[in-house]
């Protein structure tokens, strides 16, 4: 038997030149964000101090396809089209008749899918004369992506990094600095709000909510600055659809159509980016994949959250968004997939879930890391903690196929590598990882089926 | 003007299926390694306790092409063919008429070119019934590569990591463990030699020489074990030629022929892998590139070393090899490019240098890191400390072309990413990096020409 092609390649000339706006094809539009004071829909003027007009327009657009500017395509081509890989060696280790494909976004300079949106965000700001972007970052994935993007357009980038991460993850900070960004430990002395917090508590560990407040305050104080957000919003998910558009073309090259699509969900941008182009094909009756969100058991937004209006941040400063939420004051346990520790879910993904167009499961983190070891020992790549959830769900599905004998085609997204997250693997390998509030027998049962590659 | 293609892709079906043995085409063979006791050439029997017969045969082979086994090609395809990138954005930042191409080996699971040889080494051992490989590692690049490779063939892997690195670089260690390897801090309690050293000095920092001794001792004590080496030897350079063979095919696709080839040299395997296939073409009169080795100013093996027989290790346990050497007791200053801190140079690269087929330059590390920042801010990728030397040499050449107006084609190898080396960038950015024994004015002059991308 000849080995199936591992890398299903798309050439630069085949790279999609439009993003896909799923709103154009949904049976109903998602509910609008509301101003918390008036409870009226938020308008462009409310957002103008924070975002450039091009992105505000994309946020509310109902146009099906939006052209990717040439200056963005030029930067995308540093790593795009990204590879689609057939996981033959994983399939063999699992003994499954399923065919497993993973779209790998870890080839981007920042190592995740985030540059798919940081690059156009930097570009549109640059095109409108903005010279400086501010943002917050937790574990550092988003900050890295924005630092890389702003370097490409000669812009300044100022990042507030949660103090606890700033101390624990010096290498992510250094990576941002390599690309020329200024990184503050948040709370910082650079904003009034930060100074007030530090006055009370000099060793303040910070939080994402505080970091957002500082980045927004610094943006508002400088007319040449705007603010950038790495997930949740419609325009972010729009930019990420290049993942799914490419994967569609790549699967077509090998004549496969997905039966199951699984993606990990934190704010929802990686999942939406992968799934929405396939959802379009599904709504058009051209294929009928099961589309599944995978979330961490410690932050089960879709599977246990409520669908209601809530704030996007902890402090309650953002517009109200209709979304699945655990409550804006919910603090997830400190699981290692920092990018999935968000109390809410993208309004667009929440809406699609409510429409019954996607399903969701939650997986405990030890099962995820067990799956990640199996993956690394067969396919080679060490995944970031976030996509270990997608891998664990893929392994569950592939093992179900082994039971039934079904030759399903499973598609997932490996949205980043784990080169800067090895501390989490160290903890797992040492047996020190815990799953919060989950009984041992649940964990034991969850892990029993994950094959261990010695 | 349309942007030139960034990624010159080679499909899996176009991947070379043979390695190239440059010895077949040289005007004289390299001098053989000698047994230090008898001063007679070392024979297969001397090496059999350490290496499988297939690798011993490759070490002394004069055959021009050697087939890559199918089981090796299957693993290579997890990341190969590796991309050849045109550095258009770097060219623009430098304002050079030169065309710069870089072959990127950081896409391998271990993040460097090392798996090109760790995979066949694991395979040939496995094929001869060996169940366990032992090796040493300094900074961890080679250990990671061997851990990944042994996982692919279900073998045990035992690695002695220099104690100082073991303590300072826990993430490299974790990466090896993710792939299932056992990692010892060296000196270790696992060998008699290690126990003796620890008895004298419980906090012994270790050295590469000591780690080699322990790995060899553990190998010799177990008839099912063999030892693996990541550079220097002929068979290692042979396996690395897939880099240059692919690059030849890729440049042909865009109709370019290199005028200058630059590669960083530590043990010589990355350089040899890139350059030897082009040297074949040069010797055949088909092209006439300048072939240039780039070494660190702190370990100038080719530019300041002697060409003579010397030991490969510090303790004097290996056969004597005719090579450029700074003396086997030379301890290079602790520059950040750990992979270039070797007192000697591959006998094959040394021989080719003596034949006048390659030239060499030495560059101080601060110029290398300055070039690496320019590279990261234009091409995106954060390079490992070792290939920053190749980048700095490329920038020198490109700026010379700017002076003369020559449209030279420059080819280099970016042999690994720097995701696990960010501490060195942190030091550079903080202004704490030093160049040993080099006057400040030399450094200032060296760095004056490297463009700073703000």
Short mmCIF file of N, CA and C in Angstrom, two decimals, chain B residues 250-322:
data_model
loop_
_atom_site.label_atom_id
_atom_site.label_comp_id
_atom_site.label_asym_id
_atom_site.label_seq_id
_atom_site.Cartn_x
_atom_site.Cartn_y
_atom_site.Cartn_z
N UNK B 250 14.29 23.57 -6.22
CA UNK B 250 13.41 24.72 -5.99
C UNK B 250 13.91 25.96 -6.73
N UNK B 251 15.22 26.21 -6.69
CA UNK B 251 15.76 27.36 -7.42
C UNK B 251 15.54 27.19 -8.92
N UNK B 252 15.66 25.96 -9.39
CA UNK B 252 15.44 25.71 -10.83
C UNK B 252 14.02 26.08 -11.23
N UNK B 253 13.08 25.89 -10.29
CA UNK B 253 11.68 26.22 -10.59
C UNK B 253 11.47 27.69 -10.89
N UNK B 254 12.28 28.54 -10.24
CA UNK B 254 12.15 29.97 -10.50
C UNK B 254 13.27 30.46 -11.43
N UNK B 255 14.02 29.52 -11.98
CA UNK B 255 15.03 29.88 -12.98
C UNK B 255 16.21 30.64 -12.43
N UNK B 256 16.50 30.46 -11.12
CA UNK B 256 17.65 31.16 -10.54
C UNK B 256 18.79 30.19 -10.24
N UNK B 257 20.02 30.72 -10.35
CA UNK B 257 21.23 29.96 -10.05
C UNK B 257 22.00 30.78 -9.01
N UNK B 258 22.46 30.14 -7.92
CA UNK B 258 23.10 30.94 -6.86
C UNK B 258 24.48 31.46 -7.27
N UNK B 259 24.72 32.72 -6.92
CA UNK B 259 26.06 33.29 -7.07
C UNK B 259 26.85 33.13 -5.77
N UNK B 260 26.13 33.14 -4.66
CA UNK B 260 26.76 33.02 -3.34
C UNK B 260 25.90 32.09 -2.48
N UNK B 261 26.56 31.15 -1.80
CA UNK B 261 25.87 30.27 -0.85
C UNK B 261 26.53 30.48 0.50
N UNK B 262 25.76 30.83 1.52
CA UNK B 262 26.33 30.99 2.86
C UNK B 262 25.61 30.09 3.84
N UNK B 263 26.38 29.43 4.69
CA UNK B 263 25.79 28.57 5.71
C UNK B 263 26.59 28.67 6.98
N UNK B 264 25.90 28.61 8.14
CA UNK B 264 26.63 28.67 9.40
C UNK B 264 27.26 27.30 9.67
N UNK B 265 28.43 27.33 10.31
CA UNK B 265 29.15 26.09 10.57
C UNK B 265 29.49 25.95 12.04
N UNK B 266 29.03 24.84 12.62
CA UNK B 266 29.42 24.47 13.98
C UNK B 266 30.18 23.17 13.84
N UNK B 267 29.45 22.06 13.76
CA UNK B 267 30.06 20.79 13.41
C UNK B 267 30.13 20.62 11.90
N UNK B 268 29.34 21.39 11.16
CA UNK B 268 29.41 21.40 9.70
C UNK B 268 28.26 20.73 8.97
N UNK B 269 27.29 20.15 9.70
CA UNK B 269 26.29 19.34 9.00
C UNK B 269 25.25 20.19 8.27
N UNK B 270 24.88 21.31 8.84
CA UNK B 270 23.91 22.16 8.15
C UNK B 270 24.54 22.76 6.90
N UNK B 271 25.76 23.23 7.05
CA UNK B 271 26.48 23.82 5.92
C UNK B 271 26.69 22.77 4.81
N UNK B 272 27.22 21.61 5.19
CA UNK B 272 27.47 20.56 4.20
C UNK B 272 26.19 20.14 3.50
N UNK B 273 25.12 20.02 4.30
CA UNK B 273 23.84 19.61 3.73
C UNK B 273 23.35 20.56 2.67
N UNK B 274 23.51 21.83 2.92
CA UNK B 274 23.08 22.84 1.94
C UNK B 274 24.04 22.89 0.75
N UNK B 275 25.36 22.91 1.05
CA UNK B 275 26.34 23.27 0.01
C UNK B 275 26.76 22.12 -0.89
N UNK B 276 26.84 20.90 -0.40
CA UNK B 276 27.45 19.82 -1.18
C UNK B 276 26.77 19.58 -2.54
N UNK B 277 25.44 19.53 -2.60
CA UNK B 277 24.84 19.32 -3.93
C UNK B 277 25.18 20.46 -4.91
N UNK B 278 25.31 21.67 -4.39
CA UNK B 278 25.71 22.79 -5.27
C UNK B 278 27.19 22.68 -5.64
N UNK B 279 28.00 22.14 -4.73
CA UNK B 279 29.42 21.92 -5.02
C UNK B 279 29.55 20.90 -6.16
N UNK B 280 28.69 19.89 -6.16
CA UNK B 280 28.69 18.91 -7.27
C UNK B 280 28.47 19.64 -8.60
N UNK B 281 27.50 20.53 -8.62
CA UNK B 281 27.18 21.25 -9.85
C UNK B 281 28.35 22.16 -10.24
N UNK B 282 28.99 22.72 -9.23
CA UNK B 282 30.14 23.60 -9.48
C UNK B 282 31.30 22.79 -10.07
N UNK B 283 31.56 21.63 -9.46
CA UNK B 283 32.66 20.78 -9.94
C UNK B 283 32.38 20.28 -11.36
N UNK B 284 31.09 20.16 -11.68
CA UNK B 284 30.70 19.70 -13.03
C UNK B 284 30.65 20.86 -14.01
N UNK B 285 30.97 22.07 -13.54
CA UNK B 285 31.00 23.21 -14.45
C UNK B 285 29.63 23.76 -14.80
N UNK B 286 28.61 23.38 -14.04
CA UNK B 286 27.24 23.83 -14.38
C UNK B 286 26.87 25.16 -13.73
N UNK B 287 27.60 25.54 -12.70
CA UNK B 287 27.37 26.84 -12.05
C UNK B 287 28.66 27.17 -11.32
N UNK B 288 28.77 28.40 -10.84
CA UNK B 288 30.03 28.74 -10.19
C UNK B 288 29.83 29.60 -8.94
N UNK B 289 29.02 29.10 -8.00
CA UNK B 289 28.76 29.91 -6.80
C UNK B 289 29.98 30.00 -5.89
N UNK B 290 30.13 31.15 -5.23
CA UNK B 290 31.03 31.27 -4.09
C UNK B 290 30.36 30.53 -2.93
N UNK B 291 31.10 29.66 -2.27
CA UNK B 291 30.52 28.89 -1.16
C UNK B 291 31.24 29.32 0.12
N UNK B 292 30.46 29.84 1.06
CA UNK B 292 31.06 30.50 2.22
C UNK B 292 30.54 29.94 3.54
N UNK B 293 31.49 29.51 4.38
CA UNK B 293 31.15 29.09 5.75
C UNK B 293 31.12 30.32 6.65
N UNK B 294 30.19 30.34 7.58
CA UNK B 294 30.12 31.45 8.53
C UNK B 294 30.23 30.88 9.93
N UNK B 295 31.24 31.31 10.65
CA UNK B 295 31.43 30.79 12.01
C UNK B 295 31.41 31.93 13.01
N UNK B 296 31.17 31.61 14.29
CA UNK B 296 31.16 32.68 15.29
C UNK B 296 32.58 33.17 15.57
N UNK B 297 32.72 34.47 15.78
CA UNK B 297 34.03 35.04 16.08
C UNK B 297 34.62 34.40 17.34
N UNK B 298 33.77 33.89 18.23
CA UNK B 298 34.26 33.31 19.48
C UNK B 298 34.70 31.85 19.32
N UNK B 299 34.47 31.25 18.14
CA UNK B 299 34.87 29.86 17.92
C UNK B 299 35.28 29.70 16.45
N UNK B 300 36.38 30.37 16.05
CA UNK B 300 36.74 30.49 14.63
C UNK B 300 37.54 29.30 14.11
N UNK B 301 36.92 28.16 14.05
CA UNK B 301 37.60 26.90 13.72
C UNK B 301 38.31 26.95 12.37
N UNK B 302 37.60 27.41 11.34
CA UNK B 302 38.18 27.42 10.00
C UNK B 302 39.12 28.61 9.82
N UNK B 303 38.68 29.79 10.30
CA UNK B 303 39.47 30.99 10.03
C UNK B 303 40.71 31.10 10.92
N UNK B 304 40.70 30.49 12.09
CA UNK B 304 41.87 30.60 12.97
C UNK B 304 42.40 29.25 13.47
N UNK B 305 41.68 28.17 13.23
CA UNK B 305 42.14 26.86 13.71
C UNK B 305 43.24 26.28 12.84
N UNK B 306 43.88 25.21 13.36
CA UNK B 306 44.89 24.47 12.58
C UNK B 306 44.23 23.28 11.90
N UNK B 307 44.80 22.85 10.77
CA UNK B 307 44.32 21.64 10.09
C UNK B 307 45.26 20.50 10.48
N UNK B 308 44.78 19.65 11.37
CA UNK B 308 45.63 18.55 11.88
C UNK B 308 44.76 17.48 12.52
N UNK B 309 45.37 16.37 12.86
CA UNK B 309 44.63 15.32 13.55
C UNK B 309 44.36 15.76 14.99
N UNK B 310 43.11 15.57 15.43
CA UNK B 310 42.76 15.92 16.81
C UNK B 310 41.58 15.03 17.24
N UNK B 311 41.37 14.99 18.52
CA UNK B 311 40.22 14.25 19.04
C UNK B 311 38.92 15.01 18.78
N UNK B 312 37.85 14.25 18.60
CA UNK B 312 36.54 14.85 18.40
C UNK B 312 35.92 15.34 19.70
N UNK B 313 36.35 14.78 20.81
CA UNK B 313 35.77 15.16 22.11
C UNK B 313 36.83 15.77 23.00
N UNK B 314 36.37 16.30 24.11
CA UNK B 314 37.28 16.99 25.02
C UNK B 314 38.17 16.01 25.78
N UNK B 315 37.57 14.87 26.14
CA UNK B 315 38.30 13.91 26.98
C UNK B 315 39.30 13.07 26.19
N UNK B 316 39.24 13.10 24.86
CA UNK B 316 40.19 12.33 24.06
C UNK B 316 39.85 10.86 23.95
N UNK B 317 38.57 10.54 23.86
CA UNK B 317 38.13 9.15 23.76
C UNK B 317 37.80 8.71 22.33
N UNK B 318 37.62 9.66 21.42
CA UNK B 318 37.20 9.31 20.06
C UNK B 318 38.43 8.98 19.21
N UNK B 319 38.21 8.46 18.01
CA UNK B 319 39.31 8.37 17.04
C UNK B 319 39.85 9.77 16.76
N UNK B 320 41.07 9.80 16.24
CA UNK B 320 41.65 11.08 15.81
C UNK B 320 41.11 11.41 14.43
N UNK B 321 40.72 12.67 14.25
CA UNK B 321 40.17 13.09 12.96
C UNK B 321 41.00 14.24 12.40
N UNK B 322 41.27 14.20 11.11
CA UNK B 322 41.99 15.29 10.46
C UNK B 322 40.98 16.40 10.19
#
